[in-house]
Coordinates of C-alpha atoms in Angstrom, one line a residue:
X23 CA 0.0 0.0 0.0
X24 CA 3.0 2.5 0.6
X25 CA 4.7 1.8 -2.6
X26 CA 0.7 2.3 -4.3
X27 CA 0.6 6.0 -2.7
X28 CA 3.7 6.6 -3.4
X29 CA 2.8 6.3 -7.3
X30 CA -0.3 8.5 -6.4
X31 CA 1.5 11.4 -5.3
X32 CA 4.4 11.4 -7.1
X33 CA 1.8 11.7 -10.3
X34 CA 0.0 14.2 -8.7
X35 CA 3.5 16.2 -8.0
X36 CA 4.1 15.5 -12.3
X37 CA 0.7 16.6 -13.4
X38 CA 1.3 19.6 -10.9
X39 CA 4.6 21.1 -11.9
X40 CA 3.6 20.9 -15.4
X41 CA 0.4 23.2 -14.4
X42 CA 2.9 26.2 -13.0
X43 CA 5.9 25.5 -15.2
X44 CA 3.9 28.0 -17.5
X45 CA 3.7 30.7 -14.8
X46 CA 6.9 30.9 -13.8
X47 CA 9.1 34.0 -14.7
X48 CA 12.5 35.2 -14.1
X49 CA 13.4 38.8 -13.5
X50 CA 16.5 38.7 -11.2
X51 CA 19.7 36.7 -10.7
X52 CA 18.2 34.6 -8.2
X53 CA 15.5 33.5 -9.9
X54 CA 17.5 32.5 -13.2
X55 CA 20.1 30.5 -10.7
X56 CA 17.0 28.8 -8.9
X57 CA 15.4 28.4 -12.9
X58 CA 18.4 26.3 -13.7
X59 CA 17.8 23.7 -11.1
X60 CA 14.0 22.9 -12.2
X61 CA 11.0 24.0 -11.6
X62 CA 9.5 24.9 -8.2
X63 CA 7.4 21.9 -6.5
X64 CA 4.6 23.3 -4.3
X65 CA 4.8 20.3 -2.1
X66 CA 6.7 17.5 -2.3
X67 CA 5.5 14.1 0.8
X68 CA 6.5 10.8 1.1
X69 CA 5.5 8.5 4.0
X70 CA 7.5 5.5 5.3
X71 CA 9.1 5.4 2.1
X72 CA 12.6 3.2 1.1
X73 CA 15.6 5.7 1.2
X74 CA 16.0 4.0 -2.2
X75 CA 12.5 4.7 -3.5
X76 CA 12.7 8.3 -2.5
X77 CA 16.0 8.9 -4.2
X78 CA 14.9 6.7 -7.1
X79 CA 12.0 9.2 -7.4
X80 CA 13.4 12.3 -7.1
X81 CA 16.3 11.9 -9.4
X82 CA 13.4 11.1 -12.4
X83 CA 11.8 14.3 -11.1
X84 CA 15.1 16.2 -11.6
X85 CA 15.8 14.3 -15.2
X86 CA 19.3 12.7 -13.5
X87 CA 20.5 9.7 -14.7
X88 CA 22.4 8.0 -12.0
X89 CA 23.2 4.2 -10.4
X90 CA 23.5 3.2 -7.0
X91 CA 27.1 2.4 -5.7
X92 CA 26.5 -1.4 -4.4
X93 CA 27.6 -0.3 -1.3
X94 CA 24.7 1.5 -0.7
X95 CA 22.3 -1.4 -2.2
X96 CA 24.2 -4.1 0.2
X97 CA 22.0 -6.3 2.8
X98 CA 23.8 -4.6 5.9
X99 CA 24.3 -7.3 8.4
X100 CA 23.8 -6.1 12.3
X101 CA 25.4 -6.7 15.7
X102 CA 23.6 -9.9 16.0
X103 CA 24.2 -11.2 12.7
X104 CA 20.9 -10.5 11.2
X105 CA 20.4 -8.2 8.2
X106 CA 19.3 -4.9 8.3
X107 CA 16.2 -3.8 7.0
X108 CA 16.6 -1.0 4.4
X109 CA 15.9 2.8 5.9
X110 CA 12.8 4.1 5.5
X111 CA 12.2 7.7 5.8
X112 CA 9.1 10.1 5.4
X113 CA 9.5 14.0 4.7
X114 CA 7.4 16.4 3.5
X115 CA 9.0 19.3 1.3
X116 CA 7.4 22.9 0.3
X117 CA 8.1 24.8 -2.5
X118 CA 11.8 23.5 -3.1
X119 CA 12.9 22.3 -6.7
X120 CA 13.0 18.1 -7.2
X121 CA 17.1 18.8 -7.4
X122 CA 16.9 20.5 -3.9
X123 CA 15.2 17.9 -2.1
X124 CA 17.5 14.9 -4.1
X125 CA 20.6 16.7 -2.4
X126 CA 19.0 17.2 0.9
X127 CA 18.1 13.4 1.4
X128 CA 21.4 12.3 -0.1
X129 CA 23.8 14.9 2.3
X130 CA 20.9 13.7 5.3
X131 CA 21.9 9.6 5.0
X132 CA 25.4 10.3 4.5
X133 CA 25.5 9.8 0.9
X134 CA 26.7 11.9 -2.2
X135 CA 25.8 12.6 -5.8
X136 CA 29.2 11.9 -8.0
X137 CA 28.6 13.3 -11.5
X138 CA 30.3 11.7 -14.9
X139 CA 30.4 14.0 -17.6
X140 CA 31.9 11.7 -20.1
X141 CA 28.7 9.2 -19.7
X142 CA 26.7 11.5 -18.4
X143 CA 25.8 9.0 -16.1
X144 CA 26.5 9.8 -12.1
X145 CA 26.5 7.2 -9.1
X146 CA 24.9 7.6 -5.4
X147 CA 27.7 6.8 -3.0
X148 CA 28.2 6.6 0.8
X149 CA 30.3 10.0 1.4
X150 CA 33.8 9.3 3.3
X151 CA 33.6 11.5 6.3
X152 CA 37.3 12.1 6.2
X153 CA 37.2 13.3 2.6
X154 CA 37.5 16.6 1.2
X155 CA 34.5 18.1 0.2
X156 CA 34.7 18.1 -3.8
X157 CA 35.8 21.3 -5.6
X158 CA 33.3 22.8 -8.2
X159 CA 33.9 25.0 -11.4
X160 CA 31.8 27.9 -12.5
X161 CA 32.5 30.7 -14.8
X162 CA 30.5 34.1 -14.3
X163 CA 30.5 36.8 -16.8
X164 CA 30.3 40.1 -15.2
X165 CA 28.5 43.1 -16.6
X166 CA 29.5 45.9 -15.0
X167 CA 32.6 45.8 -12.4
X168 CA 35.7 44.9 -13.5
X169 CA 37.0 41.7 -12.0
X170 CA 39.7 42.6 -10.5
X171 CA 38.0 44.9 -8.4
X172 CA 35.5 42.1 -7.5
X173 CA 38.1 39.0 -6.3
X174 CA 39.1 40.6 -2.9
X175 CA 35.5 40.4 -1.9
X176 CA 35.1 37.2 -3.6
X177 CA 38.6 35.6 -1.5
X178 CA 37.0 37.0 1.4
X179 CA 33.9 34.1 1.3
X180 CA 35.5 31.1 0.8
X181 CA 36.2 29.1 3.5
X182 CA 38.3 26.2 1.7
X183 CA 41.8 27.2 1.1
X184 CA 41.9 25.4 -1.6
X185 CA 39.6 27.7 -3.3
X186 CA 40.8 29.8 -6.5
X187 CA 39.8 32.4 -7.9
X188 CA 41.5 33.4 -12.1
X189 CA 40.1 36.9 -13.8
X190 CA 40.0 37.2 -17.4
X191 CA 40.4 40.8 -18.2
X192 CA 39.3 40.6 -21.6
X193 CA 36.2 39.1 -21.2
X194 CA 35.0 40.1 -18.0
X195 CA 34.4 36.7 -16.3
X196 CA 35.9 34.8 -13.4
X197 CA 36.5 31.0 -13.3
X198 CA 36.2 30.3 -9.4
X199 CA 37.3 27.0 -8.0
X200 CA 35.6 26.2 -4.5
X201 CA 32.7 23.7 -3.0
X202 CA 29.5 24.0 -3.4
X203 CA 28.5 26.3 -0.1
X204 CA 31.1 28.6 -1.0
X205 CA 29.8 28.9 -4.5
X206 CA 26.3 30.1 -3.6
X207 CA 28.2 33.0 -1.5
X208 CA 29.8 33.4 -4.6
X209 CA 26.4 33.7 -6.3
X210 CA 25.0 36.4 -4.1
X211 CA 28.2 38.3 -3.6
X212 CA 28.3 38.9 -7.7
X213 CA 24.7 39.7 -7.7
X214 CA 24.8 42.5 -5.3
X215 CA 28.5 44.2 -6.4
X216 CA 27.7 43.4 -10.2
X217 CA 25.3 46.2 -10.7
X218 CA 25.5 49.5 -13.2
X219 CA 27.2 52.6 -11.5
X220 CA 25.2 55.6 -11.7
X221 CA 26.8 58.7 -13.5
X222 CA 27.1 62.4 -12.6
X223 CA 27.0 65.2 -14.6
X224 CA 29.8 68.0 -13.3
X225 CA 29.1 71.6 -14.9
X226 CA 31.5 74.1 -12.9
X227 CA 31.3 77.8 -13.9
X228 CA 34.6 80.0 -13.0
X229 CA 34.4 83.6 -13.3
X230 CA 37.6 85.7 -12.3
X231 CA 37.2 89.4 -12.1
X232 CA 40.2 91.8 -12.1
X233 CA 40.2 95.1 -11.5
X234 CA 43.4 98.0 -11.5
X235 CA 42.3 101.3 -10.9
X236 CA 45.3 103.9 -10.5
X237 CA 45.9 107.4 -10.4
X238 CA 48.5 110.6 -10.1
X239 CA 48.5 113.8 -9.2
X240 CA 50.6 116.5 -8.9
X241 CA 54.5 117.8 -9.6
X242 CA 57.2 115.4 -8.8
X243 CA 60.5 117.5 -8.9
X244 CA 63.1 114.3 -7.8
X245 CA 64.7 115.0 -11.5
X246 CA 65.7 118.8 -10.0
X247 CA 66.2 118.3 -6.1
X248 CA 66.5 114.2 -5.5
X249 CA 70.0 113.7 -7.5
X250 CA 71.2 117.2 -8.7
X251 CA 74.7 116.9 -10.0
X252 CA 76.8 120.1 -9.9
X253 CA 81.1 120.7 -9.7
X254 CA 83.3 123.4 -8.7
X255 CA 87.3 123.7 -8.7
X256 CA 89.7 120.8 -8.8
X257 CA 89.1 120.2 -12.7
X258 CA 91.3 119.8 -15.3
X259 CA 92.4 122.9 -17.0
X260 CA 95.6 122.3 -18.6
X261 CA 96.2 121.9 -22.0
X262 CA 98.2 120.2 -24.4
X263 CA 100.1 122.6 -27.3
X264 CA 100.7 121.3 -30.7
X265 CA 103.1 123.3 -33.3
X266 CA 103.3 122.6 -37.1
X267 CA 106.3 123.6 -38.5
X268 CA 106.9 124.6 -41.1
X269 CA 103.3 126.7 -41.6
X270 CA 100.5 124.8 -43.9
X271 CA 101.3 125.6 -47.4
X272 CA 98.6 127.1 -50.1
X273 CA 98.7 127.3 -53.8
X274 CA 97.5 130.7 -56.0
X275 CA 96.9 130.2 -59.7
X276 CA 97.0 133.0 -62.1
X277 CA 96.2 132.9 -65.9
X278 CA 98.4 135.3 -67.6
X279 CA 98.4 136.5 -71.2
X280 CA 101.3 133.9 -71.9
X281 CA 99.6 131.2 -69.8
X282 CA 98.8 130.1 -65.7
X283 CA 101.2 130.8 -63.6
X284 CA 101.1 129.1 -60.2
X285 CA 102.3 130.5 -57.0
X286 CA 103.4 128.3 -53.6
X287 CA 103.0 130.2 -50.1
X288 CA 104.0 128.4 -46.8
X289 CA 102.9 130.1 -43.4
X290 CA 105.8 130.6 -40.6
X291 CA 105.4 127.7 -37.7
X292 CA 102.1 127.6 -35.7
X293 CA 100.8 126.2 -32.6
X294 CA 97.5 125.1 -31.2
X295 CA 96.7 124.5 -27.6
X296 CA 93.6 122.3 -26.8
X297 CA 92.1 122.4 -23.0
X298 CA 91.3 119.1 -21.5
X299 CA 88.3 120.3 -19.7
X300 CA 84.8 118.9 -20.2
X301 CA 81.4 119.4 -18.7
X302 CA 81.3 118.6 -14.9
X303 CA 85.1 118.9 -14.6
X304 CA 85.8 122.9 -14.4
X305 CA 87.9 125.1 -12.2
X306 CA 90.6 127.2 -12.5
X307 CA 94.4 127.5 -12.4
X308 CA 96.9 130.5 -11.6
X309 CA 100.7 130.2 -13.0
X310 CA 103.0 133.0 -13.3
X311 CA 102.6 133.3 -17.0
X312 CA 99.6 133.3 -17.8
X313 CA 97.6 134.3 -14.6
X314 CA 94.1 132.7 -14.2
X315 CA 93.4 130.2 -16.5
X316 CA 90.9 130.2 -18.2
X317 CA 89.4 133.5 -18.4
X318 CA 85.9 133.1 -16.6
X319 CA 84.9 131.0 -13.6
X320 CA 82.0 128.5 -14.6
X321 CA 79.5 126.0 -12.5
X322 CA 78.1 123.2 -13.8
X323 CA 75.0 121.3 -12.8
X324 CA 72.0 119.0 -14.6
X325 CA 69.4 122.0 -14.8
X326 CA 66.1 122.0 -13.4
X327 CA 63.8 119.2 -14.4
X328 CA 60.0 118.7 -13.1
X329 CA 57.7 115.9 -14.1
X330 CA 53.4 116.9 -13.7
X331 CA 51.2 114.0 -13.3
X332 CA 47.4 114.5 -13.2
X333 CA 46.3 111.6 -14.7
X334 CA 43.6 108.5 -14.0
X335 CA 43.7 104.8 -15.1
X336 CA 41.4 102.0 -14.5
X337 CA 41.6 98.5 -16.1
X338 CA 38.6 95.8 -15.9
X339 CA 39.3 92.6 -17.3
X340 CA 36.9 89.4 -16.8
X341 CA 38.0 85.4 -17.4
X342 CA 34.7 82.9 -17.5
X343 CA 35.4 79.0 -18.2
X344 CA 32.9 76.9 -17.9
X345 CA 34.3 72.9 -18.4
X346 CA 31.4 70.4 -18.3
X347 CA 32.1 66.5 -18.0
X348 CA 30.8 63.3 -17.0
X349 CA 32.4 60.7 -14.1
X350 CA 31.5 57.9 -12.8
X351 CA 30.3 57.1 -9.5
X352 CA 33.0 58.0 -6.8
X353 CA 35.5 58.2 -9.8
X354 CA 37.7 61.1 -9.8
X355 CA 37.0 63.8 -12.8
X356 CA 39.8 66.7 -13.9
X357 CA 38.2 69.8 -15.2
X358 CA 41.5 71.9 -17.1
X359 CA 41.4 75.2 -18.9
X360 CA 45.4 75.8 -18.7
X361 CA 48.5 76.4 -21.0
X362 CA 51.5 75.0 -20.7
X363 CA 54.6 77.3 -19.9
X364 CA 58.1 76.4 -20.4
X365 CA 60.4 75.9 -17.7
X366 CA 64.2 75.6 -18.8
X367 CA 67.0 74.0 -17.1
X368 CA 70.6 74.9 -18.7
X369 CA 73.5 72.4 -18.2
X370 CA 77.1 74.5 -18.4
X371 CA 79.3 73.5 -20.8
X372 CA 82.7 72.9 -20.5
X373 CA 85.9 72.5 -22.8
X374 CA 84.8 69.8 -25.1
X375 CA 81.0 69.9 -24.3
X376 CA 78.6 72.5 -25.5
X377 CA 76.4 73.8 -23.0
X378 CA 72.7 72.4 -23.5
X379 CA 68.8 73.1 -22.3
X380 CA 66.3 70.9 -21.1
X381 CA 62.6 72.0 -21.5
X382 CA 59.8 70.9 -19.1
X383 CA 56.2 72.1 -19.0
X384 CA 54.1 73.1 -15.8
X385 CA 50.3 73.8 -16.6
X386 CA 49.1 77.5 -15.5
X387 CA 45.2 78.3 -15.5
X388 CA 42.2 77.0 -14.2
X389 CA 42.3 72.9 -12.5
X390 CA 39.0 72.3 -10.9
X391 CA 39.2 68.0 -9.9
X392 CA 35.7 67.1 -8.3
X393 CA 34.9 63.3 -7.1
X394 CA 31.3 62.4 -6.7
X395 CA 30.0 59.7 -4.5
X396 CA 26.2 59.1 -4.8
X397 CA 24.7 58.8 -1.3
X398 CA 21.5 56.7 -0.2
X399 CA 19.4 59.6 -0.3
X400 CA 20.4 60.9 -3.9
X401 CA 22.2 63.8 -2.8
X402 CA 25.7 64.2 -3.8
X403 CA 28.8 64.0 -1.7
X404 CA 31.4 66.2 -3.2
X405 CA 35.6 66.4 -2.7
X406 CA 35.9 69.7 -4.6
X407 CA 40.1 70.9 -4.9
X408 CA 39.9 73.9 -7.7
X409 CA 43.6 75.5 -8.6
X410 CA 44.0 78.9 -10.4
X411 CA 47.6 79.9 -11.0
X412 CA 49.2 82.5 -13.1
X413 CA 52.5 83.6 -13.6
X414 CA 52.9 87.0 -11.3
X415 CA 56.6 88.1 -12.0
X416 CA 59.7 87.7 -12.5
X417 CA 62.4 87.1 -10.0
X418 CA 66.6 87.7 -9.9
X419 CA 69.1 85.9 -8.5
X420 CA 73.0 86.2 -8.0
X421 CA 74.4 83.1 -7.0
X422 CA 78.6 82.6 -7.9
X423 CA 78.6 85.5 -9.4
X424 CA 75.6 84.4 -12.0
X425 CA 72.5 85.9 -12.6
X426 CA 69.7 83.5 -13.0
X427 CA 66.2 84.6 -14.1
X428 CA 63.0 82.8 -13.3
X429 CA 59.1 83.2 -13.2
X430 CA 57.1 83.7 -9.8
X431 CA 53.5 82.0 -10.2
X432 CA 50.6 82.7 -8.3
X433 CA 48.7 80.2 -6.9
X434 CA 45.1 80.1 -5.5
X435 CA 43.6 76.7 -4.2
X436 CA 41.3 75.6 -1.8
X437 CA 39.9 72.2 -0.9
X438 CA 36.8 71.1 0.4
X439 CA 34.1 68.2 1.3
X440 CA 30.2 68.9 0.9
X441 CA 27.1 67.5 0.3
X442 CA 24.6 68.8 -2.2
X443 CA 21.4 68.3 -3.6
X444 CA 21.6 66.6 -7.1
X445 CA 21.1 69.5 -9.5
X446 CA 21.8 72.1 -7.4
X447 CA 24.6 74.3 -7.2
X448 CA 27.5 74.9 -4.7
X449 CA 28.8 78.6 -4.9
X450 CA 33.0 78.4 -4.2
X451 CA 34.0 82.3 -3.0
X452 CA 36.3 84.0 -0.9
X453 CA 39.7 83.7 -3.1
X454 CA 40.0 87.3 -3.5
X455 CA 43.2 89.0 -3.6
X456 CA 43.0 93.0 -3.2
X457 CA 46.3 95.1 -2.7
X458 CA 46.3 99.1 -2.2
X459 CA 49.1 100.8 -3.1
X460 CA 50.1 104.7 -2.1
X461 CA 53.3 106.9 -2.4
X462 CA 53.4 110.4 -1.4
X463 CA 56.7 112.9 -2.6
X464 CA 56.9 116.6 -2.1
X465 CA 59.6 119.3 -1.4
X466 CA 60.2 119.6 2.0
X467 CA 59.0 123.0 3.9
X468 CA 57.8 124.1 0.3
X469 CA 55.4 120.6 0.0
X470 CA 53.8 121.8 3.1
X471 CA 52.5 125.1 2.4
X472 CA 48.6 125.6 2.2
X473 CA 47.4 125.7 -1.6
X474 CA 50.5 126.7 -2.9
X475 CA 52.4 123.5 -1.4
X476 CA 50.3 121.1 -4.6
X477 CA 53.2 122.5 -6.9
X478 CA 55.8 120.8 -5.0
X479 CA 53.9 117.3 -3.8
X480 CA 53.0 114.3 -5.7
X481 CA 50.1 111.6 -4.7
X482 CA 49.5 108.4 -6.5
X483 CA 47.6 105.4 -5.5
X484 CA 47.0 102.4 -7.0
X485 CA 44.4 99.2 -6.7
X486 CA 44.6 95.8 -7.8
X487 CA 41.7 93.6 -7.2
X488 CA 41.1 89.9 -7.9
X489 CA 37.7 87.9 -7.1
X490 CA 37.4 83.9 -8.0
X491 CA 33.9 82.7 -7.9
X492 CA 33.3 79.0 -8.9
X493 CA 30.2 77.2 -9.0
X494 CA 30.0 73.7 -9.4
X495 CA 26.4 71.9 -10.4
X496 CA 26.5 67.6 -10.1
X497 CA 23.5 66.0 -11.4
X498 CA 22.7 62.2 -11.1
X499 CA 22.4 61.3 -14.8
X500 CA 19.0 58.9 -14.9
X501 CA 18.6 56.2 -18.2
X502 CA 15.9 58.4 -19.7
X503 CA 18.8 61.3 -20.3
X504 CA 20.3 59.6 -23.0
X505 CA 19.4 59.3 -26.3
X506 CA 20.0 57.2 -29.2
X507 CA 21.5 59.0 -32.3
X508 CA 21.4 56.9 -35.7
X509 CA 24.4 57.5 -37.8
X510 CA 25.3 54.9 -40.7
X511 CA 29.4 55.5 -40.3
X512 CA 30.0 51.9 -40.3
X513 CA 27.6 51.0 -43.3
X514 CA 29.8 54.1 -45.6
X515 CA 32.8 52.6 -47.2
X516 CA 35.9 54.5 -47.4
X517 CA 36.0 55.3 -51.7
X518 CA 39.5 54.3 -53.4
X519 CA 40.6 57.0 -55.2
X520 CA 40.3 55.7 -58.6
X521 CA 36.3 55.4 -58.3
X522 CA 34.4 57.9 -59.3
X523 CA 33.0 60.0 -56.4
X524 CA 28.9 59.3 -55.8
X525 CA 29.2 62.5 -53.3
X526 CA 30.4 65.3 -51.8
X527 CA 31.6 66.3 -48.5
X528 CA 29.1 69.0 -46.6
X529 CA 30.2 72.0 -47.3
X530 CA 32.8 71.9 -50.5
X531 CA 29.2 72.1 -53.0
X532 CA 30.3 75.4 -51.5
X533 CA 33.6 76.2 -52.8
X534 CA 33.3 77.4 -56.7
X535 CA 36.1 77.8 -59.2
X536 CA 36.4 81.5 -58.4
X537 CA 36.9 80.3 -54.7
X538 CA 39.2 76.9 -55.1
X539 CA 42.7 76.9 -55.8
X540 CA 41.8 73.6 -58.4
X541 CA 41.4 74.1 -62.1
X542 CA 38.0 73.9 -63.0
X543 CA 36.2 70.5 -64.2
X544 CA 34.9 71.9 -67.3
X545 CA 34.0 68.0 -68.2
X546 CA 31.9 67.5 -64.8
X547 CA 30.0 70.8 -66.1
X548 CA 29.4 69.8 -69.7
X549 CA 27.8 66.4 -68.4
X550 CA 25.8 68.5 -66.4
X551 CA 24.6 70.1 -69.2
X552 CA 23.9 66.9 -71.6
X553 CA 21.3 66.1 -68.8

């Protein structure tokens, strides 16, 4: 009667599972895993049934071909010397697969499921307690994380050392090595770290105002009072005498009735004396000869020299980039609008080697780097490091008697950690450099007098003012912001140039014959015409 109701339900499971096989969907990993190992039973009973019956069944139930090992089929022989009735067991499943309950009766009774993939035809056995549990191969393709990011947390499940885990870059899958109850951590692992990374948008907006007002007013008179040069005595007023003799000779020609007579005159012996005084080296001399020497006293000085100033300057200048990119999740994104400025390093030469220059590059302008990191609640968590440099001088430097020459650069930067709204904006202030410069001159005494004193003072002042702003906006980028653009690129074959052309390229219909450096195609036109 047992093995009788044992047919009866074991039908009724059949007729049953092919009822819901129809309703049965898969939507996540989980479900196409649990797919793979049959279809779920609603319930699955038997009742004082042979261990051998119930495996028997199930194994048809989960289309395995298999054999008992005759160890497992042996009369067992007790204590006493009588055999052993076979074990009967009665269980009652609920909404497990036929494969999931074979493998929960066979690891129950000590027993094991040893597959044979050349025959495709596996054996029940008893399971050694001292054996290893069996290794198990599975490759998974991953969709979305690289797998080399994914094996640490992968290492970190198994529990069998001899576990392995091998990445294939190129493909994206993993071929793990490890036994079964490690494999199904494997499983869920993949499925939750497997998933698409969401996107941000990064707009930043970087305005830098400058402004250099300036003006000057008034009579600066340091050309007539700050460095006047004037001399007096202790000059040089000897000089040195030169005589010619004889004289200089001259010719006189006279035309005569008989013809031109020509007449030779030489001057008596002459001397010149030149003085070796010069501007800013006079005085005066006395010798019993001549007296005082020269004439005349002088005084030399530079003159009088005044420079008026009443003038006003202002400069306004305005720099806006605004960079716009998208990064990944927590992935680091480099917004640059810079140029690249030599920087030269000169190697001496020396007696048989010619002095030589090494050129490297540093970037000046506008860095902004900005990593995003998507928190639960949509909002984004910023690390925000903008740079603005420029090159603000020059500077000089004597070292061994060498003068070397090099830039000074100017460098703003600040770094900071927020959290924003998606789409909203963080405003980045306070980098604002403002220098005031004044410088008063005036006579003394003279500078100081009421009204009249502004002919003998000078004021200037000068301002320069800088002001960064930067405004970064990240936006989570959602799947219904992109869009699909058609484009036929890989349908158009590239055209050898010995076929004739079937088109032209946008915008040369444009260039004529007046316009085109080419001859004209007078053939092309007359076809043209014959149509």
């Amino acid at each position: 009667m047992k093995i009788k109701a044992l047919t009866i339900i074991t039908a009724g499971l059949i007729a049953f599972s092919m009822g819901v096989s129809a309703q049965t969907t898969t939507s996540t990993k989980a479900e196409e895993a649990q797919q793979s190992r049959g279809e779920v039973v609603p319930l699955i009973t038997f009742d004082e049934t042979p261990l051998t019956d119930v495996i028997t069944t199930l194994a048809r139930q989960a289309a395995i071909n298999f054999q008992f090992d005759p160890k497992v089929t042996a009369v067992q022989i007790g204590p006493n010397g009588a055999p052993v009735p076979p074990a009967v067991i009665s269980i009652r499943f609920e909404n497990v697969t036929a494969l999931d309950a074979f493998e929960a009766v066979l690891d129950n009774h000590g027993l094991q499921y040893l597959p044979n993939e050349k025959t495709k035809i596996g054996r029940v056995a008893p399971r050694d307690a001292k054996a290893l549990e069996p290794l198990v191969t599975q490759i998974f393709q991953l969709r979305y994380t690289s797998p080399t990011n994914i094996i640490p947390a992968i290492q970190s499940t198994f529990s069998d050392t001899r576990a392995k885990v091998t990445p294939d870059i190129r493909s994206s899958k993993v071929l793990i090595n490890a036994i079964e109850k490690d494999m199904k951590n494997v499983e869920k692992i993949i499925e939750e770290l497997d998933t698409a990374t969401k996107q941000v948008l990064i707009e930043a907006r970087i305005v830098e105002t400058a402004r250099n007002p300036s003006t000057i007013k008034g009579i600066d008179w340091g050309g007539t009072l700050r460095a006047q040069n004037f001399t007096f005595g202790n000059g040089f007023t000897t000089g040195a005498t030169v005589t010619t003799a004889p004289g200089t000779s001259s010719s006189t020609t006279t035309v005569l009735p008989t013809g031109p007579v020509t007449t030779t005159t030489t001057s008596p012996a002459s001397s010149v004396t030149t003085l070796n005084s010069a501007l800013g080296q006079g005085g005066f001399s006395v010798n019993t000869k001549d007296g005082i020497f020269p004439g005349i006293g002088f005084l030399n000085a530079d003159g009088v020299s005044g420079v008026l100033s009443f003038f006003n300057e202002d400069t306004d200048s305005e720099v806006v980039a605004t960079p716009r990119t998208v990064t990944m999740d927590n992935q680091l994104a480099t917004l640059s609008v810079t140029r690249a400025f030599p920087i030269f390093e000169v190697t001496p030469g020396s007696a048989n080697t010619p002095a030589a220059a090494e050129v490297t590059y540093t970037n000046v302008g506008t860095i902004l780097q900005v990593t995003p990191r998507i928190t639960a609640d949509s909002n984004v968590f910023l690390h925000v490091i903008p740079e603005v440099s420029n090159i603000d001088g020059k500077d000089l430097q004597t070292i061994n008697n060498a003068t070397f020459e090099a830039n000074i650069y100017a460098l703003r930067k600040m770094e900071t950690h927020v959290i924003i709204p998606s789409g909203n904006t963080l405003v980045m202030g306070g980098l604002v450099s403002d220098n005031t410069t004044k410088q008063y001159s005036k006579v003394p005494a003279l500078g100081d007098a009421p009204l009249f004193g502004r002919l003998f003072r000078r004021d200037s002042k000068a301002r320069s003012k800088v002001n960064l702003i930067i405004f970064v906006t990240p936006t989570i980028v959602q799947d219904y912001d992109y869009h699909y653009t058609p484009t036929d690129y890989l349908q158009n074959r590239v055209q050898d140039q010995n076929m004739p052309k079937t088109h032209v390229a946008p915008g040369d219909e444009d260039w004529s014959a007046w316009d085109s450096g080419k001859p004209k195609d007078w053939k092309k036109d007359t076809k043209k015409d014959t149509k």
